[in-house]
Short mmCIF file of C-alpha atoms in Angstrom, two decimals:
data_model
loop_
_atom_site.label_atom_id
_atom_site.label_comp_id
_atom_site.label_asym_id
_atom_site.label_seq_id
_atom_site.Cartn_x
_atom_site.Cartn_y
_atom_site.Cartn_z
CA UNK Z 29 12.22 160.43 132.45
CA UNK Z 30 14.39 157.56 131.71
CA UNK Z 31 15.46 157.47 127.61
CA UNK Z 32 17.17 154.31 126.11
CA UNK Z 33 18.89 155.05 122.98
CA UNK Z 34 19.99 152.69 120.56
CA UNK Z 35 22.76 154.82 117.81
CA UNK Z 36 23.26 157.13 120.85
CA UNK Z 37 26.96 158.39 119.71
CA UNK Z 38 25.63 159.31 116.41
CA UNK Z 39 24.88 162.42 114.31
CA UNK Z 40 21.51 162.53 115.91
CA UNK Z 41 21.31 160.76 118.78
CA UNK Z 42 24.49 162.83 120.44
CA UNK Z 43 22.54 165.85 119.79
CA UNK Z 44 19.52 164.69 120.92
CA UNK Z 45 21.04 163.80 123.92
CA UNK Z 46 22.43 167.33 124.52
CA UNK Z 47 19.53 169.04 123.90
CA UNK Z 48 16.63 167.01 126.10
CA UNK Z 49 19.11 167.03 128.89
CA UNK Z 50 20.11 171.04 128.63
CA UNK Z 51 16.33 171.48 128.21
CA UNK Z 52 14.71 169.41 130.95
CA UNK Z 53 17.48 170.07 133.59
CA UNK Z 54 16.58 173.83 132.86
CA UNK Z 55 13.31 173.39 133.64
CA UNK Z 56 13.96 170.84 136.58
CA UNK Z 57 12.78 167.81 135.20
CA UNK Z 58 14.60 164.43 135.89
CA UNK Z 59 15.90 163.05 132.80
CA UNK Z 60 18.51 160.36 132.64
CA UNK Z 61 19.67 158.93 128.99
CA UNK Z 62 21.33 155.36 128.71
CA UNK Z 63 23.24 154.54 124.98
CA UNK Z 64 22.55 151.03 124.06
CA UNK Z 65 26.31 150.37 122.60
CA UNK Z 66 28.51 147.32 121.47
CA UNK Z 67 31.57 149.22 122.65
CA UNK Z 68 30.96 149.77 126.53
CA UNK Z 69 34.07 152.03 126.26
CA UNK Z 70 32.87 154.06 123.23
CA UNK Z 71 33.30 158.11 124.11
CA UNK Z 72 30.30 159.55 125.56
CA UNK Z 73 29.36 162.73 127.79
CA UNK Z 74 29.94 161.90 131.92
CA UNK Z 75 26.66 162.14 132.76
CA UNK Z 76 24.93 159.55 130.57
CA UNK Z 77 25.11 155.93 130.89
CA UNK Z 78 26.59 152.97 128.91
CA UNK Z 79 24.76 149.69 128.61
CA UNK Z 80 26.00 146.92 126.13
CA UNK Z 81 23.57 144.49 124.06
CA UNK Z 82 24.78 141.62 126.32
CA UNK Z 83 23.73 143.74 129.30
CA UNK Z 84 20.57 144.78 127.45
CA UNK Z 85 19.54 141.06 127.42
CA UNK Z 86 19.39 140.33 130.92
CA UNK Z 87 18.30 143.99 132.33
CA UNK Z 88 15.01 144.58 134.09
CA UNK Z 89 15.80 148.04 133.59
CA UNK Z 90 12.28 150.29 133.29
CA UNK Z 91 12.67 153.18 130.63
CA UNK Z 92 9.97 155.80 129.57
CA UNK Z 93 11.50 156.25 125.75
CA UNK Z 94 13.35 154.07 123.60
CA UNK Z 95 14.50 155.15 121.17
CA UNK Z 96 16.22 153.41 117.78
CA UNK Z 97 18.58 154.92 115.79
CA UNK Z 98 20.79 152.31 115.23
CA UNK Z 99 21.86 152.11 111.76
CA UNK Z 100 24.79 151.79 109.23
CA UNK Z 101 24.89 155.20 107.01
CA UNK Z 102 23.49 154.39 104.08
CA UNK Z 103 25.60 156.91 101.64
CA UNK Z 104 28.46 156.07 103.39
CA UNK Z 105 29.85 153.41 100.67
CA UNK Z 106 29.04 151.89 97.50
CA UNK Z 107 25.38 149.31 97.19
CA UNK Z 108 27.07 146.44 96.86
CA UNK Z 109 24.66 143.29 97.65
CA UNK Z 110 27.29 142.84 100.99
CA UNK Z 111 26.75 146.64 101.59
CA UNK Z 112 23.15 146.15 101.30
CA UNK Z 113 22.75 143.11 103.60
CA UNK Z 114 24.52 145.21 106.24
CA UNK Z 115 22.68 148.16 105.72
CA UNK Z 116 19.89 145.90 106.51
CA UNK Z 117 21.37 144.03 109.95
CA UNK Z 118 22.62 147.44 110.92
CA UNK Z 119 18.87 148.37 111.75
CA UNK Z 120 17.07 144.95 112.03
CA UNK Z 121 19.29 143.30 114.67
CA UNK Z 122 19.47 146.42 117.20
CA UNK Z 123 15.57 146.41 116.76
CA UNK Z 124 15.27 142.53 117.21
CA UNK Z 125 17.32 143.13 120.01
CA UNK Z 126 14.68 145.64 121.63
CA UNK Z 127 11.58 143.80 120.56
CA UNK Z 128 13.32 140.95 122.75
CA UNK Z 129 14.21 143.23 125.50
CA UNK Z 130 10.27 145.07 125.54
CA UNK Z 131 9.01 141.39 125.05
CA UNK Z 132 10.61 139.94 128.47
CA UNK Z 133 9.92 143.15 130.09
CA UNK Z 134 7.07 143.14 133.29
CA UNK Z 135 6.44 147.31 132.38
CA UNK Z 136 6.38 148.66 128.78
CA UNK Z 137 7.65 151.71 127.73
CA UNK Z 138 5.58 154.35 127.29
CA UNK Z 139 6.66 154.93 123.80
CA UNK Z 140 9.07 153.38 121.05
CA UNK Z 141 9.97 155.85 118.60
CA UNK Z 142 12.34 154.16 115.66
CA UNK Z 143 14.15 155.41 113.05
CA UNK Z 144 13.37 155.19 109.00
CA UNK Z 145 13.64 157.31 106.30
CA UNK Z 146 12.15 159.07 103.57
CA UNK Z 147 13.70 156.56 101.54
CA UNK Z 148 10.40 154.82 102.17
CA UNK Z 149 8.58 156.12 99.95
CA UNK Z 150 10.62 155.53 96.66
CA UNK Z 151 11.44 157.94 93.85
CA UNK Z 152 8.38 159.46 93.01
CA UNK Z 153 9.32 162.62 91.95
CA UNK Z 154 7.70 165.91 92.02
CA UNK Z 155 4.64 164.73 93.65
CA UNK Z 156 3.85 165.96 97.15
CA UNK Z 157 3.98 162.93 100.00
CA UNK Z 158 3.02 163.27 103.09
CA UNK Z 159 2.72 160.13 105.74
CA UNK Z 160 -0.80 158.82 103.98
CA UNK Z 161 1.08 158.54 100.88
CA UNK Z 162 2.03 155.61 99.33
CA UNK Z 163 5.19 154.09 97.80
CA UNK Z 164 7.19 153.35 94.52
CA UNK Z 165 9.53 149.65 94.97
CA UNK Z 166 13.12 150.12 95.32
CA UNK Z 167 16.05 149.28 97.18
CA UNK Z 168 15.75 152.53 99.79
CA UNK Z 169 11.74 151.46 100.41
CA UNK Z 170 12.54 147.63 101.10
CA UNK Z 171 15.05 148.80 103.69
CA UNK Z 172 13.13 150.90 105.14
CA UNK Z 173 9.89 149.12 105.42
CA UNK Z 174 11.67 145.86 106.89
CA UNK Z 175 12.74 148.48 109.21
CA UNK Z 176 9.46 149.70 110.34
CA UNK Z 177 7.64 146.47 110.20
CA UNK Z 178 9.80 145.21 112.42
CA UNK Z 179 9.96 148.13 115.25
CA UNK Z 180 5.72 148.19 114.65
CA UNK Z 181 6.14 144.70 116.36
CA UNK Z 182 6.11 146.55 119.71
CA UNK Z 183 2.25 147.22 119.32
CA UNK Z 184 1.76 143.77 120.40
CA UNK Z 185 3.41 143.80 123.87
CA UNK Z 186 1.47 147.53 124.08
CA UNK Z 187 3.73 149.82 123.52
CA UNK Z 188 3.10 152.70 120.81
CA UNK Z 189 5.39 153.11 118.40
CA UNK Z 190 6.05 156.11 116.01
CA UNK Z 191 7.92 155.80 112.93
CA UNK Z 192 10.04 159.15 112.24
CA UNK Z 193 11.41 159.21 108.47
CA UNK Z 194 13.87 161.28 108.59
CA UNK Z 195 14.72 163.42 105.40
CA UNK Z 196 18.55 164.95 104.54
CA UNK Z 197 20.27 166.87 108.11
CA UNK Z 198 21.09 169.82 107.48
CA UNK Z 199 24.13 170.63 110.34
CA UNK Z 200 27.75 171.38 109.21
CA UNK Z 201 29.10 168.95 111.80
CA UNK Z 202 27.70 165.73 110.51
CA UNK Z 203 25.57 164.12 107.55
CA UNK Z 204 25.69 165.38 103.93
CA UNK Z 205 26.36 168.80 104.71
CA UNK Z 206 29.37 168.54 105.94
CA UNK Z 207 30.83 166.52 103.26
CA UNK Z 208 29.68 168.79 101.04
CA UNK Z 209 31.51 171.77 102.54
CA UNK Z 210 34.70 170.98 100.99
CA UNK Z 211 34.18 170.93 97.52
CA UNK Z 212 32.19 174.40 97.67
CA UNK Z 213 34.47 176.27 99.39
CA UNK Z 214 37.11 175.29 96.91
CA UNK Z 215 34.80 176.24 94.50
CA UNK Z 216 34.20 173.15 92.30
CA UNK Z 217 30.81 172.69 93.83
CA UNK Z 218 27.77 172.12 91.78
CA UNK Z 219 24.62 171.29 90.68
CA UNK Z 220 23.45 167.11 90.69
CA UNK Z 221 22.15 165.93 87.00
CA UNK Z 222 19.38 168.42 85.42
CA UNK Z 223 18.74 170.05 88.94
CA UNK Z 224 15.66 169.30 89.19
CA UNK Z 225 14.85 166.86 91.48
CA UNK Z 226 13.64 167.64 94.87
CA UNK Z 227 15.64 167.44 98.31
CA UNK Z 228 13.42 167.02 101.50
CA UNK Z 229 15.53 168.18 103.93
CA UNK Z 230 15.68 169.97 108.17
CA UNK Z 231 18.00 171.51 109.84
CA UNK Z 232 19.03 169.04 112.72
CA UNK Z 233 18.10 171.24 115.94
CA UNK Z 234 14.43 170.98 114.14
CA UNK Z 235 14.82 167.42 113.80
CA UNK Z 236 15.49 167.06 118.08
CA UNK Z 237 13.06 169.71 118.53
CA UNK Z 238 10.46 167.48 116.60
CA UNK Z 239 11.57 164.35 118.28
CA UNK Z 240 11.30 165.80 122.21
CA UNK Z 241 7.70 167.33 120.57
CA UNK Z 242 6.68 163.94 119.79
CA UNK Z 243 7.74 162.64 123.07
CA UNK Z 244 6.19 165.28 124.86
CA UNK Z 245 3.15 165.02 123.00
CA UNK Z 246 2.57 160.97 123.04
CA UNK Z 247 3.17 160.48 126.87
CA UNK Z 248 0.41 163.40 127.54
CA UNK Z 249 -2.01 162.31 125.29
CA UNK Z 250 -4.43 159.79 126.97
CA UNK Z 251 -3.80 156.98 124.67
CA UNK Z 252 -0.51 156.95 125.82
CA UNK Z 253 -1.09 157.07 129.49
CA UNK Z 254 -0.15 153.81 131.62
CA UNK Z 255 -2.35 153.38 134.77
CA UNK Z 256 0.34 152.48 137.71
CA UNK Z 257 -2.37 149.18 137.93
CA UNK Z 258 -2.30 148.23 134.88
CA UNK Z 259 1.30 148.74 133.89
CA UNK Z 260 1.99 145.15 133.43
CA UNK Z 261 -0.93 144.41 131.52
CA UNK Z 262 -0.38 143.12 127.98
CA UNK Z 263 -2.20 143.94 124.40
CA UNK Z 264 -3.69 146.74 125.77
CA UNK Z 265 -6.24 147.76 123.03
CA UNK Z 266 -5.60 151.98 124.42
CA UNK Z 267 -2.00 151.54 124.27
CA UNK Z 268 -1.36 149.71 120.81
CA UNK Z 269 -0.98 152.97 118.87
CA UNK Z 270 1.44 153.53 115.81
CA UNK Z 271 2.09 156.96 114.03
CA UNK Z 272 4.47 157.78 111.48
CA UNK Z 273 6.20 160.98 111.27
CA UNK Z 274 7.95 162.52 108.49
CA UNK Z 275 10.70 164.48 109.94
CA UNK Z 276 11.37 167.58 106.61
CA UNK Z 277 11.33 170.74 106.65
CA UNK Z 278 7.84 172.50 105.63
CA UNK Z 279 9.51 173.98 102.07
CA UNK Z 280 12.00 171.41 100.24
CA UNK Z 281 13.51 172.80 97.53
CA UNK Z 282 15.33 171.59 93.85
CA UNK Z 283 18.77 170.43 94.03
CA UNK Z 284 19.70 173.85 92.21
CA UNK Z 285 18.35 176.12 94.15
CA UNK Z 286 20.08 173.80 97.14
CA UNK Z 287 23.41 174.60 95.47
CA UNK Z 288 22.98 178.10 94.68
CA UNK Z 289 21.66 178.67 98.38
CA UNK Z 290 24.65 176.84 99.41
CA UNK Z 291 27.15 178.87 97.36
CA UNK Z 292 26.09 182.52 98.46
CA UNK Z 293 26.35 181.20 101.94
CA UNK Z 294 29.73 180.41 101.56
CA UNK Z 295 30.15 182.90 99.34
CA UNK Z 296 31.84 180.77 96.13
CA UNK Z 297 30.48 180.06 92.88
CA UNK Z 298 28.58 177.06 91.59
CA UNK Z 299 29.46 176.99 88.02
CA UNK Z 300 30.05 173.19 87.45
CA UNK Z 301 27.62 170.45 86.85
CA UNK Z 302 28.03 166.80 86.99
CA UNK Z 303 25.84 164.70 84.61
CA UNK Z 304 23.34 161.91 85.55
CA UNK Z 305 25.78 159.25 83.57
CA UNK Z 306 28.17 160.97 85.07
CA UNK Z 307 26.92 159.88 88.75
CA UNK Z 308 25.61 156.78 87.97
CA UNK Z 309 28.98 155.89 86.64
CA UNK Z 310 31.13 156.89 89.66
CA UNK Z 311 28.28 155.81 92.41
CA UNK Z 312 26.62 153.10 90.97
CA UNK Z 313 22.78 152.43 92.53
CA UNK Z 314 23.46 154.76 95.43
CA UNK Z 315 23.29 157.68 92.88
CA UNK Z 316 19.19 157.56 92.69
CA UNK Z 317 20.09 159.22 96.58
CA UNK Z 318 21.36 162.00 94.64
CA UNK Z 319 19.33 162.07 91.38
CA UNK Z 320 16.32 161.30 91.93
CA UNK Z 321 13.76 163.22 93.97
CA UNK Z 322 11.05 163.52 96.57
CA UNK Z 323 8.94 166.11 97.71
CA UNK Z 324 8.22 165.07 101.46
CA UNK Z 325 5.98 166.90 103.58
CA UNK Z 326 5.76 167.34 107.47
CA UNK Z 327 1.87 166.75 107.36
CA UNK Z 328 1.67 165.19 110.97
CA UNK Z 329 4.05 167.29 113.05
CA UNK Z 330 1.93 170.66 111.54
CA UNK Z 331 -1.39 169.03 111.96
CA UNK Z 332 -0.10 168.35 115.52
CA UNK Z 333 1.23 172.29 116.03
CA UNK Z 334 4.60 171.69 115.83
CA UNK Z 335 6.70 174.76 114.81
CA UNK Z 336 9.88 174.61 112.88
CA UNK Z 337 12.69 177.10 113.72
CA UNK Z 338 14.26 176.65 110.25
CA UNK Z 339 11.32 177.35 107.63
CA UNK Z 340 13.77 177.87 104.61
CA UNK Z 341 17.28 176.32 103.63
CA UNK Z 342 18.61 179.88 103.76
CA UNK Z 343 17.46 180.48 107.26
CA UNK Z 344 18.90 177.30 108.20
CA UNK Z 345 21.85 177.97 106.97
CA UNK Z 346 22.30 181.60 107.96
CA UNK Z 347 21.41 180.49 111.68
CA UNK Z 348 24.35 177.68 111.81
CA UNK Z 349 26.90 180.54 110.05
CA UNK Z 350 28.92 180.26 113.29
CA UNK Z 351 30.19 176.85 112.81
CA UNK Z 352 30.92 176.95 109.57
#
């Protein structure tokens, strides 16, 4: 199987990486994974392959996967309406760049499966969503739909596509974990505003284990199969398929019981609270990230059988104690 990865070097896609190759060669499959990359020099493990943008645009390489992560992190600095436009070129252009690449193409892939978030579907709450659920208008939604609108475009040359929004990481290498682990081993960790509000989260060997299940699942299922005749065949009714994922955690939990889970696994207290105003103040928009909640649910990946290692924050936490 041949995997093209846009965001390759990332939180995700490195450990995505690691894990389909350490699985397949195990069981003897052929996989090979290229990183789609601006920076043809960019560290990466020896046995995967580089290929720039500007390479990108005149290959005739054939891959099975693509997949698009590509994406500036959206916490990582204040919404400022520069910060926003690049939030929003971060994802579109890579995208545009592989709608281009699948449109010149003479065999589709077999499957596009492209980033989001559960951004999409807006603050709404306690309220359960799963992927038939609909949406509340902000800032996090726009992005996000733009985003998948845009990577849907694929249907049209006949290539499925499945949307994964993708809820908070839970790994303390990478994502909001692991800037959280500072504060709460020192101690001065706490609880967000009232509490309340709901984090949607998965541990991330879940996440890759739902992501190679989602692979594995589309390319065997027969709406995904390309006849070796008919490979070059465009608008396929069969093949123009589109799914959306949401990649959680079967049991989100309130931002309290996040921080008191959290604190007896490091062992410190969580005594200290920081105010709403108090957030909104210091963060500006990007604080409705951290105040404001959604109860996502992994309705697709359990209706397809999918079975999560990490049911419960605690377990996910107790199973990653090692690299603390």
């Amino acid at each position: 199987m041949n995997i093209l990865i846009s965001g390759g070097s990332g939180f995700l896609g490195s450990a995505f990486s690691k894990e389909i190759m350490a699985r397949y060669r195990l069981q003897k499959k052929p996989v090979h994974i290229t990183w789609l990359t601006r920076d043809s020099h960019q560290a990466h493990l020896s046995d995967i392959t580089m290929m720039t943008y500007d390479e990108l645009a005149n290959s005739d390489a054939y891959f099975d996967v693509i997949l698009n992560l590509a994406g500036a992190g959206i916490a990582d600095a204040r919404w400022s309406d520069a910060r926003k436009e690049q939030l929003l070129n971060s994802r579109l252009k890579p995208t545009q760049a592989l709608l281009a690449f699948i449109a010149r193409g003479n065999t589709e892939p077999k499957l596009l499966i492209s980033g989001s978030a559960i951004g999409w579907y807006g603050n709404q709450g306690d309220k359960s969503l799963t992927e038939d659920s609909g949406f509340q208008e902000d800032f996090a939604h726009k992005l996000c739909d733009k985003w998948e609108k845009l990577a849907l475009q694929a249907t049209e040359f006949g290539v499925p596509v499945a949307i994964v929004r993708t809820g908070v990481v839970i790994h303390p290498k990478g994502g909001m974990l692991s800037k959280l682990l500072t504060p709460f081993r020192m101690g001065v960790g706490g609880q967000l505003g009232n509490g309340k509000q709901i984090m949607s989260w998965i541990s991330r060997d879940d996440w890759v284990a739902a992501v190679i299940f989602i692979i594995e699942q589309q390319l065997n299922d027969n709406a995904y199969q390309v006849d070796e005749d008919t490979r070059t065949a465009r608008h396929t009714p069969s093949n123009k398929v589109a799914k959306v994922y949401n990649l959680t955690a079967p049991n989100p939990v309130t931002n309290h019981t996040f921080t008191k889970t959290l604190g007896a696994w490091l062992h410190r207290p969580t005594f200290f609270t920081l105010p709403a105003f108090f957030l909104k103040l210091i963060f500006g928009e990007i604080s409705t990230l951290l105040i404001d909640g959604q109860k996502v649910l992994p309705q697709a990946l359990l209706d397809a059988g999918f079975e999560f290692k990490h049911q419960t924050l605690k377990q996910a936490l107790e199973q990653q104690t090692a690299e603390k």
